[in-house]
Short mmCIF file of C-alpha atoms in Angstrom, two decimals:
data_model
loop_
_atom_site.label_atom_id
_atom_site.label_comp_id
_atom_site.label_asym_id
_atom_site.label_seq_id
_atom_site.Cartn_x
_atom_site.Cartn_y
_atom_site.Cartn_z
CA UNK A 1 95.86 -112.93 22.11
CA UNK A 2 97.05 -115.90 24.38
CA UNK A 3 99.31 -118.48 21.44
CA UNK A 4 98.07 -121.68 21.16
CA UNK A 5 100.74 -124.47 22.32
CA UNK A 6 100.45 -127.67 21.64
CA UNK A 7 103.89 -129.67 21.29
CA UNK A 8 106.07 -129.40 24.11
CA UNK A 9 109.64 -131.08 25.81
CA UNK A 10 109.71 -131.36 29.32
CA UNK A 11 112.31 -132.78 31.44
CA UNK A 12 111.25 -134.27 34.62
CA UNK A 13 113.85 -135.93 37.23
CA UNK A 14 112.01 -137.64 40.13
CA UNK A 15 113.58 -137.65 43.98
CA UNK A 16 116.13 -140.05 45.39
CA UNK A 17 115.32 -142.00 47.59
CA UNK A 18 116.93 -141.42 51.57
CA UNK A 19 120.21 -143.07 53.20
CA UNK A 20 119.94 -146.01 55.11
CA UNK A 21 121.73 -145.41 58.77
CA UNK A 22 124.36 -147.17 60.60
CA UNK A 23 122.94 -147.02 64.23
CA UNK A 24 122.80 -148.87 67.09
CA UNK A 25 120.86 -148.95 70.91
CA UNK A 26 122.91 -147.96 73.83
CA UNK A 27 120.54 -147.13 76.56
CA UNK A 28 121.52 -147.16 79.72
CA UNK A 29 119.50 -150.19 80.97
CA UNK A 30 119.28 -152.22 77.47
CA UNK A 31 121.77 -155.22 77.17
CA UNK A 32 123.04 -156.22 73.32
CA UNK A 33 121.11 -153.17 71.84
CA UNK A 34 122.35 -154.11 68.01
CA UNK A 35 121.48 -152.33 64.85
CA UNK A 36 119.03 -149.11 64.99
CA UNK A 37 119.96 -147.58 62.08
CA UNK A 38 116.39 -146.74 60.34
CA UNK A 39 115.58 -146.82 56.52
CA UNK A 40 115.82 -144.49 54.04
CA UNK A 41 112.33 -142.36 52.48
CA UNK A 42 111.32 -143.00 49.13
CA UNK A 43 112.15 -140.01 46.31
CA UNK A 44 108.95 -137.77 45.17
CA UNK A 45 107.91 -138.85 41.50
CA UNK A 46 106.73 -136.78 39.17
CA UNK A 47 102.93 -137.27 38.01
CA UNK A 48 101.26 -135.53 35.03
CA UNK A 49 97.25 -135.25 36.03
CA UNK A 50 94.57 -133.74 33.36
CA UNK A 51 93.45 -130.71 34.37
CA UNK A 52 89.88 -130.05 32.55
CA UNK A 53 90.59 -126.59 32.67
CA UNK A 54 93.63 -126.44 30.89
CA UNK A 55 93.56 -125.91 26.89
CA UNK A 56 96.34 -125.64 25.81
CA UNK A 57 100.47 -126.13 27.11
CA UNK A 58 101.05 -122.74 26.83
CA UNK A 59 102.08 -123.08 31.43
CA UNK A 60 105.14 -125.67 29.63
CA UNK A 61 106.76 -122.93 27.76
CA UNK A 62 108.32 -121.16 30.45
CA UNK A 63 109.10 -124.12 32.95
CA UNK A 64 110.30 -127.12 31.16
CA UNK A 65 112.09 -128.95 34.07
CA UNK A 66 110.43 -130.38 36.97
CA UNK A 67 112.35 -131.78 39.71
CA UNK A 68 110.60 -133.97 42.66
CA UNK A 69 111.73 -133.86 46.30
CA UNK A 70 114.58 -136.47 47.75
CA UNK A 71 113.54 -139.33 50.56
CA UNK A 72 114.66 -138.40 53.79
CA UNK A 73 117.06 -140.17 55.37
CA UNK A 74 116.55 -142.85 57.78
CA UNK A 75 117.52 -142.28 61.59
CA UNK A 76 118.00 -144.00 65.06
CA UNK A 77 115.73 -145.99 66.91
CA UNK A 78 115.08 -147.99 63.76
CA UNK A 79 113.04 -145.06 62.07
CA UNK A 80 112.31 -144.90 59.21
CA UNK A 81 112.85 -141.10 57.01
CA UNK A 82 109.55 -139.44 55.31
CA UNK A 83 108.54 -140.40 52.11
CA UNK A 84 108.46 -136.94 49.78
CA UNK A 85 105.91 -135.74 48.36
CA UNK A 86 105.50 -136.82 44.66
CA UNK A 87 105.19 -133.52 42.30
CA UNK A 88 102.17 -133.02 40.44
CA UNK A 89 101.77 -131.48 36.77
CA UNK A 90 98.41 -130.58 35.40
CA UNK A 91 97.98 -131.16 31.82
CA UNK A 92 94.95 -130.94 29.50
CA UNK A 93 92.80 -133.62 27.90
CA UNK A 94 94.58 -134.92 25.22
CA UNK A 95 97.69 -134.89 26.18
CA UNK A 96 99.93 -137.52 24.41
CA UNK A 97 103.54 -138.58 25.99
CA UNK A 98 106.25 -139.55 24.41
CA UNK A 99 109.52 -140.65 25.31
CA UNK A 100 112.13 -138.78 23.26
CA UNK A 101 114.81 -141.43 24.03
CA UNK A 102 113.09 -144.56 22.55
CA UNK A 103 110.40 -142.32 21.18
CA UNK A 104 108.48 -144.65 22.73
CA UNK A 105 104.32 -143.46 23.23
CA UNK A 106 104.14 -144.18 27.29
CA UNK A 107 101.21 -142.54 27.64
CA UNK A 108 97.45 -140.77 26.32
CA UNK A 109 95.87 -138.55 28.75
CA UNK A 110 92.18 -138.28 27.51
CA UNK A 111 90.50 -139.30 30.81
CA UNK A 112 89.22 -136.58 33.37
CA UNK A 113 91.30 -136.45 36.71
CA UNK A 114 93.97 -139.63 34.95
CA UNK A 115 97.29 -139.31 35.78
CA UNK A 116 100.42 -141.02 34.72
CA UNK A 117 103.65 -141.71 36.88
CA UNK A 118 106.50 -140.61 34.18
CA UNK A 119 109.51 -140.74 36.61
CA UNK A 120 109.83 -143.29 38.90
CA UNK A 121 111.11 -141.74 42.69
CA UNK A 122 113.72 -143.95 43.99
CA UNK A 123 113.44 -145.88 47.20
CA UNK A 124 114.74 -145.51 50.33
CA UNK A 125 118.32 -147.05 51.10
CA UNK A 126 117.84 -149.81 54.02
CA UNK A 127 119.45 -149.20 57.40
CA UNK A 128 121.74 -151.17 59.20
CA UNK A 129 118.63 -152.74 61.16
CA UNK A 130 117.82 -154.82 57.94
CA UNK A 131 121.84 -156.73 57.36
CA UNK A 132 121.76 -157.88 61.41
CA UNK A 133 122.06 -162.09 60.74
CA UNK A 134 123.35 -164.63 63.18
CA UNK A 135 126.81 -164.83 61.65
CA UNK A 136 126.87 -160.91 61.76
CA UNK A 137 124.30 -159.65 64.45
CA UNK A 138 126.15 -155.54 64.47
CA UNK A 139 126.25 -155.15 61.26
CA UNK A 140 127.90 -151.73 59.54
CA UNK A 141 126.62 -151.49 56.39
CA UNK A 142 123.31 -149.50 54.98
CA UNK A 143 122.23 -147.96 51.51
CA UNK A 144 122.15 -145.27 50.29
CA UNK A 145 118.67 -144.20 48.12
CA UNK A 146 118.31 -144.98 45.10
CA UNK A 147 118.51 -142.26 42.18
CA UNK A 148 115.19 -141.17 40.98
CA UNK A 149 114.27 -141.66 37.64
CA UNK A 150 115.45 -139.32 34.74
CA UNK A 151 113.32 -138.77 31.34
CA UNK A 152 113.00 -136.45 28.64
CA UNK A 153 109.59 -136.13 27.80
CA UNK A 154 107.94 -134.50 24.56
CA UNK A 155 104.26 -133.69 25.56
CA UNK A 156 101.53 -133.23 22.09
CA UNK A 157 98.19 -132.05 22.69
CA UNK A 158 95.43 -133.45 20.75
CA UNK A 159 91.92 -131.36 20.99
CA UNK A 160 89.67 -133.21 21.95
CA UNK A 161 86.16 -132.56 20.05
CA UNK A 162 83.28 -135.01 19.20
CA UNK A 163 83.39 -132.77 15.68
CA UNK A 164 85.96 -131.15 13.75
CA UNK A 165 85.20 -128.30 11.03
CA UNK A 166 87.72 -128.93 8.32
CA UNK A 167 88.16 -126.77 5.07
CA UNK A 168 90.04 -124.45 3.37
CA UNK A 169 91.12 -120.81 5.01
CA UNK A 170 88.06 -118.21 4.96
CA UNK A 171 85.50 -121.04 4.32
CA UNK A 172 83.35 -119.96 7.39
CA UNK A 173 84.80 -122.47 10.08
CA UNK A 174 85.23 -120.05 12.89
CA UNK A 175 81.79 -118.17 11.46
CA UNK A 176 80.15 -121.21 12.41
CA UNK A 177 81.87 -122.26 15.86
CA UNK A 178 80.75 -118.61 16.91
CA UNK A 179 77.45 -119.23 15.84
CA UNK A 180 76.70 -122.68 17.44
CA UNK A 181 78.13 -122.06 20.39
CA UNK A 182 76.98 -118.36 21.03
CA UNK A 183 74.25 -118.81 23.55
CA UNK A 184 76.39 -120.87 25.97
CA UNK A 185 80.20 -120.45 25.10
CA UNK A 186 82.53 -122.47 26.05
CA UNK A 187 86.08 -121.44 24.04
CA UNK A 188 88.99 -121.44 25.08
CA UNK A 189 90.68 -118.19 26.03
CA UNK A 190 92.68 -117.10 22.79
CA UNK A 191 90.85 -115.30 19.50
CA UNK A 192 89.02 -116.89 16.99
CA UNK A 193 91.90 -117.42 13.94
CA UNK A 194 92.74 -119.91 11.17
CA UNK A 195 95.94 -119.98 12.89
CA UNK A 196 95.10 -121.81 15.88
CA UNK A 197 92.50 -124.68 16.86
CA UNK A 198 89.27 -123.45 18.28
CA UNK A 199 86.75 -125.64 20.59
CA UNK A 200 83.39 -124.65 21.64
CA UNK A 201 80.41 -126.57 22.66
CA UNK A 202 77.02 -126.56 20.93
CA UNK A 203 73.69 -126.96 23.25
CA UNK A 204 70.97 -128.48 21.12
CA UNK A 205 67.26 -127.58 22.64
CA UNK A 206 66.87 -131.51 23.01
CA UNK A 207 69.03 -131.57 25.93
CA UNK A 208 72.20 -132.67 23.52
CA UNK A 209 75.26 -131.73 23.90
CA UNK A 210 79.08 -132.04 21.59
CA UNK A 211 82.48 -130.22 21.74
CA UNK A 212 83.07 -128.79 18.03
CA UNK A 213 86.56 -127.68 16.95
CA UNK A 214 87.50 -125.37 14.75
CA UNK A 215 90.97 -126.42 13.00
CA UNK A 216 93.29 -124.19 11.25
CA UNK A 217 93.31 -124.14 7.74
CA UNK A 218 94.81 -126.66 4.85
CA UNK A 219 96.92 -126.32 2.36
CA UNK A 220 98.21 -128.36 -0.44
CA UNK A 221 100.59 -130.29 0.65
CA UNK A 222 99.92 -129.93 4.11
CA UNK A 223 99.95 -133.89 4.94
CA UNK A 224 104.25 -133.74 3.96
CA UNK A 225 104.33 -130.90 6.59
CA UNK A 226 103.49 -127.23 4.11
CA UNK A 227 102.18 -124.82 6.52
CA UNK A 228 100.22 -125.57 9.32
CA UNK A 229 98.98 -129.21 7.84
CA UNK A 230 100.36 -131.24 10.55
CA UNK A 231 99.65 -129.20 12.94
CA UNK A 232 95.27 -129.74 11.36
CA UNK A 233 95.74 -133.02 11.37
CA UNK A 234 97.29 -134.12 14.35
CA UNK A 235 94.05 -132.38 16.31
CA UNK A 236 92.00 -133.97 13.37
CA UNK A 237 92.38 -137.66 14.74
CA UNK A 238 90.66 -136.87 17.56
CA UNK A 239 86.95 -136.38 16.02
CA UNK A 240 84.41 -139.34 15.13
CA UNK A 241 82.00 -136.85 12.65
CA UNK A 242 83.62 -134.47 10.37
CA UNK A 243 81.56 -131.60 8.72
CA UNK A 244 83.52 -130.33 5.80
CA UNK A 245 82.99 -127.02 4.66
CA UNK A 246 82.90 -125.90 0.61
CA UNK A 247 82.69 -122.38 0.04
CA UNK A 248 80.03 -121.53 -2.52
CA UNK A 249 80.32 -117.78 -2.69
CA UNK A 250 83.67 -117.83 -4.92
CA UNK A 251 83.39 -116.29 -8.67
CA UNK A 252 85.03 -119.53 -10.14
CA UNK A 253 82.46 -122.38 -10.42
CA UNK A 254 85.33 -124.79 -10.13
CA UNK A 255 86.61 -123.89 -7.15
CA UNK A 256 84.41 -125.53 -4.44
CA UNK A 257 85.21 -128.83 -5.98
CA UNK A 258 88.55 -128.55 -6.80
CA UNK A 259 89.19 -127.71 -2.91
CA UNK A 260 86.72 -130.71 -1.89
CA UNK A 261 88.56 -132.86 -2.93
CA UNK A 262 92.07 -131.42 -2.22
CA UNK A 263 90.64 -131.14 1.05
CA UNK A 264 90.29 -135.02 1.12
CA UNK A 265 93.26 -136.16 -0.68
CA UNK A 266 95.52 -134.32 2.56
CA UNK A 267 93.60 -136.58 4.70
CA UNK A 268 93.76 -140.12 2.81
CA UNK A 269 98.00 -138.72 2.66
CA UNK A 270 98.07 -138.82 6.77
CA UNK A 271 95.80 -141.31 7.71
CA UNK A 272 93.28 -143.27 5.34
CA UNK A 273 91.34 -144.47 8.30
CA UNK A 274 90.61 -140.24 8.53
CA UNK A 275 88.31 -140.64 5.24
CA UNK A 276 86.75 -143.88 6.80
CA UNK A 277 85.02 -140.99 9.78
CA UNK A 278 81.01 -140.26 8.89
CA UNK A 279 81.80 -136.77 7.05
CA UNK A 280 78.53 -134.50 6.27
CA UNK A 281 78.87 -131.98 3.20
CA UNK A 282 78.49 -128.46 4.39
CA UNK A 283 77.54 -125.57 1.24
CA UNK A 284 78.45 -122.36 2.84
CA UNK A 285 77.83 -118.90 2.03
CA UNK A 286 74.49 -119.72 0.89
CA UNK A 287 73.29 -116.01 1.17
CA UNK A 288 76.07 -114.67 -1.57
CA UNK A 289 74.49 -114.17 -5.30
CA UNK A 290 76.89 -116.98 -7.00
CA UNK A 291 76.44 -119.49 -4.18
CA UNK A 292 72.87 -121.36 -6.12
CA UNK A 293 75.12 -121.93 -9.30
CA UNK A 294 78.11 -123.04 -7.42
CA UNK A 295 76.29 -125.47 -5.80
CA UNK A 296 74.46 -126.68 -8.83
CA UNK A 297 77.65 -127.49 -10.51
CA UNK A 298 79.38 -128.57 -7.36
CA UNK A 299 76.48 -131.43 -7.53
CA UNK A 300 76.99 -132.06 -11.17
CA UNK A 301 80.48 -132.57 -10.68
CA UNK A 302 80.41 -135.21 -7.75
CA UNK A 303 77.65 -136.98 -9.75
CA UNK A 304 80.05 -137.46 -12.77
CA UNK A 305 82.29 -139.40 -10.18
CA UNK A 306 79.54 -141.74 -8.42
CA UNK A 307 79.52 -139.35 -5.61
CA UNK A 308 76.77 -138.44 -4.31
CA UNK A 309 77.13 -137.61 -0.37
CA UNK A 310 74.71 -135.36 1.67
CA UNK A 311 74.98 -131.95 1.37
CA UNK A 312 73.83 -129.41 4.26
CA UNK A 313 73.10 -125.94 2.57
CA UNK A 314 73.83 -123.25 5.41
CA UNK A 315 74.66 -119.71 5.60
CA UNK A 316 76.07 -118.34 8.91
CA UNK A 317 75.49 -114.89 8.60
CA UNK A 318 71.62 -114.95 8.51
CA UNK A 319 72.13 -118.50 10.41
CA UNK A 320 69.78 -120.03 7.52
CA UNK A 321 70.26 -123.94 7.79
CA UNK A 322 72.26 -123.99 10.72
CA UNK A 323 70.06 -125.36 13.53
CA UNK A 324 69.06 -128.13 11.02
CA UNK A 325 72.95 -129.36 10.59
CA UNK A 326 73.32 -129.44 14.24
CA UNK A 327 70.84 -131.91 15.06
CA UNK A 328 71.90 -133.82 11.56
CA UNK A 329 75.38 -133.40 13.66
CA UNK A 330 74.41 -135.08 17.33
CA UNK A 331 71.81 -137.90 15.23
CA UNK A 332 75.53 -138.68 13.35
CA UNK A 333 77.58 -139.00 16.99
CA UNK A 334 74.68 -140.34 18.67
CA UNK A 335 75.43 -143.07 15.77
CA UNK A 336 79.02 -143.40 15.17
CA UNK A 337 80.83 -145.53 18.55
CA UNK A 338 83.10 -144.01 19.95
CA UNK A 339 86.32 -145.25 19.07
CA UNK A 340 90.91 -145.51 20.01
CA UNK A 341 91.97 -142.10 20.72
CA UNK A 342 95.18 -142.98 19.68
CA UNK A 343 95.59 -142.66 15.34
CA UNK A 344 96.54 -146.28 13.86
CA UNK A 345 100.70 -145.99 13.64
CA UNK A 346 100.88 -145.14 17.44
CA UNK A 347 97.98 -147.62 18.45
CA UNK A 348 100.91 -150.13 17.81
CA UNK A 349 103.01 -148.98 20.12
CA UNK A 350 101.20 -147.53 23.21
CA UNK A 351 102.03 -148.75 26.39
CA UNK A 352 100.29 -147.52 29.50
CA UNK A 353 102.78 -148.97 31.75
CA UNK A 354 106.62 -147.08 31.54
CA UNK A 355 109.30 -149.93 31.09
CA UNK A 356 112.84 -148.71 32.43
CA UNK A 357 114.72 -148.42 29.14
CA UNK A 358 116.88 -151.07 28.29
CA UNK A 359 119.96 -150.48 30.72
CA UNK A 360 122.22 -152.45 28.27
CA UNK A 361 125.23 -154.98 29.82
CA UNK A 362 125.39 -154.62 33.31
CA UNK A 363 129.15 -152.99 33.31
CA UNK A 364 131.51 -152.37 30.67
CA UNK A 365 134.95 -152.20 30.57
CA UNK A 366 137.66 -149.14 29.50
CA UNK A 367 140.93 -147.65 30.05
CA UNK A 368 142.30 -143.86 30.77
CA UNK A 369 145.37 -143.18 28.54
CA UNK A 370 147.11 -142.79 31.80
CA UNK A 371 145.93 -146.55 32.30
CA UNK A 372 143.64 -146.45 35.37
CA UNK A 373 140.66 -149.14 34.07
CA UNK A 374 137.67 -147.28 34.04
CA UNK A 375 134.17 -149.64 35.00
CA UNK A 376 131.04 -148.01 33.59
CA UNK A 377 126.98 -149.48 33.13
CA UNK A 378 123.63 -148.47 34.42
CA UNK A 379 123.56 -151.49 36.51
CA UNK A 380 127.32 -150.98 38.03
CA UNK A 381 126.79 -146.99 38.43
CA UNK A 382 122.91 -147.74 40.24
CA UNK A 383 125.09 -150.14 42.67
CA UNK A 384 127.93 -148.21 43.44
CA UNK A 385 125.46 -144.85 44.30
CA UNK A 386 123.92 -146.96 46.73
CA UNK A 387 126.81 -147.68 48.67
CA UNK A 388 128.02 -145.84 51.38
CA UNK A 389 130.95 -145.92 51.46
CA UNK A 390 131.85 -143.85 54.68
CA UNK A 391 131.89 -147.83 56.54
CA UNK A 392 134.66 -150.48 55.56
CA UNK A 393 131.62 -153.53 55.79
CA UNK A 394 129.61 -151.72 53.31
CA UNK A 395 133.03 -151.41 50.93
CA UNK A 396 133.62 -154.95 51.06
CA UNK A 397 129.92 -155.74 50.28
CA UNK A 398 130.16 -153.50 47.01
CA UNK A 399 133.56 -155.33 46.21
CA UNK A 400 131.46 -159.11 46.56
CA UNK A 401 128.36 -157.83 44.51
CA UNK A 402 131.29 -156.63 41.87
CA UNK A 403 133.10 -160.02 42.18
CA UNK A 404 129.22 -161.95 41.41
CA UNK A 405 129.03 -159.70 38.75
CA UNK A 406 132.49 -160.95 36.77
CA UNK A 407 133.73 -157.78 37.40
CA UNK A 408 136.91 -159.25 38.73
CA UNK A 409 136.79 -162.20 35.89
CA UNK A 410 136.67 -159.70 33.54
CA UNK A 411 139.35 -157.25 34.43
CA UNK A 412 141.27 -160.04 34.99
CA UNK A 413 140.82 -161.34 30.96
CA UNK A 414 141.96 -158.09 30.27
CA UNK A 415 144.89 -158.06 31.73
CA UNK A 416 144.76 -155.95 34.98
CA UNK A 417 147.45 -156.57 37.43
CA UNK A 418 147.52 -155.86 41.03
CA UNK A 419 148.52 -152.38 42.41
CA UNK A 420 146.92 -151.07 38.83
CA UNK A 421 143.95 -148.42 39.49
CA UNK A 422 140.38 -148.79 39.05
CA UNK A 423 137.80 -146.09 39.00
CA UNK A 424 134.00 -145.89 38.99
CA UNK A 425 133.04 -142.20 38.24
CA UNK A 426 134.94 -140.38 40.99
CA UNK A 427 135.39 -143.10 43.17
CA UNK A 428 139.15 -144.90 42.37
CA UNK A 429 140.57 -147.76 44.79
CA UNK A 430 143.66 -150.38 44.21
CA UNK A 431 142.87 -153.62 42.31
CA UNK A 432 144.30 -156.59 44.71
CA UNK A 433 144.31 -160.47 43.24
#
């Protein structure tokens, strides 16, 4: 048996841009050669892409860290380094992507072939030909490549099905699915069991077809996370029509009505919108001796509450009523408009254009126990990583950038003195007024 995996955490590390180059033309017959250092290439991004052949997130159980390639460094003769290939990761239809650092849903992959860039590769650093000016015609300045984005993500699979079978365990959901998809089964490669959702295609003689999902059985308290309840409910969010199966074969005549109300109660607790979906009540196991009497009791109990839904009687074992139920389901699907694939609470927070996380203040100042001043902060550290410290002109440019950010002024306000050590990551230098 293959395990159904519907929630997984992964790391996505995009590639760094290639470094720009400091170089000069030195051909024998070319006077005033000038700067000729090329730009670095773009780093590879991490891209999720829908693959129709996948049904679970099983592949991610053993491979959770994804790293894209870095861009190629710039070269002499103004040659730009090659951009890195993006790393494309296949995911099943119905995968929702959440950023674990922000809690934000950043994408909902439901269309065939749909893609989502989850970690963007860094741009290539500029070579010294980009820094030439009338004042400085031969600059020894180049940028290092921009770091790629690092993201920590949660992937959650909500199966894409038009029709969802709901009901208590052993009510006959798997049996019904195996019967109605038996002619042309397109069922995932895991066994029928109440522990995992199963997906099948129903093909009708009139040419219509629809996807039907047999969901894990519910128990009381499912909406609060008891048993498999929340896993079940995540998948039912996607369905447009619900078939509510009620077992009429019990020795206890009260069982059917109690379980019918219990299932609806759990659906309402999780998301009241679910009860607004078209729902067909299906009386199952009508071939058993007690079924007729139990069905009459069930109808009478509903009538007392002024509830009179249309009830279809079937026996999946003898196939009684099954084709009529499938025709009715297809008709109801035709009359039911598609709805937003996200649940109502997620729809408010979804954002398909991934915004960079809030980087906070441009820089922060702290002090080590040995008296060294420490500069940190996302913007400052990014500038530092993109500075080529092997050339003095690049170092001076970085010092100017710090001054424009207000770092010098802030250090003086904190009481720094000439000769004090300042550190950024592992690079230390003396402060001079």
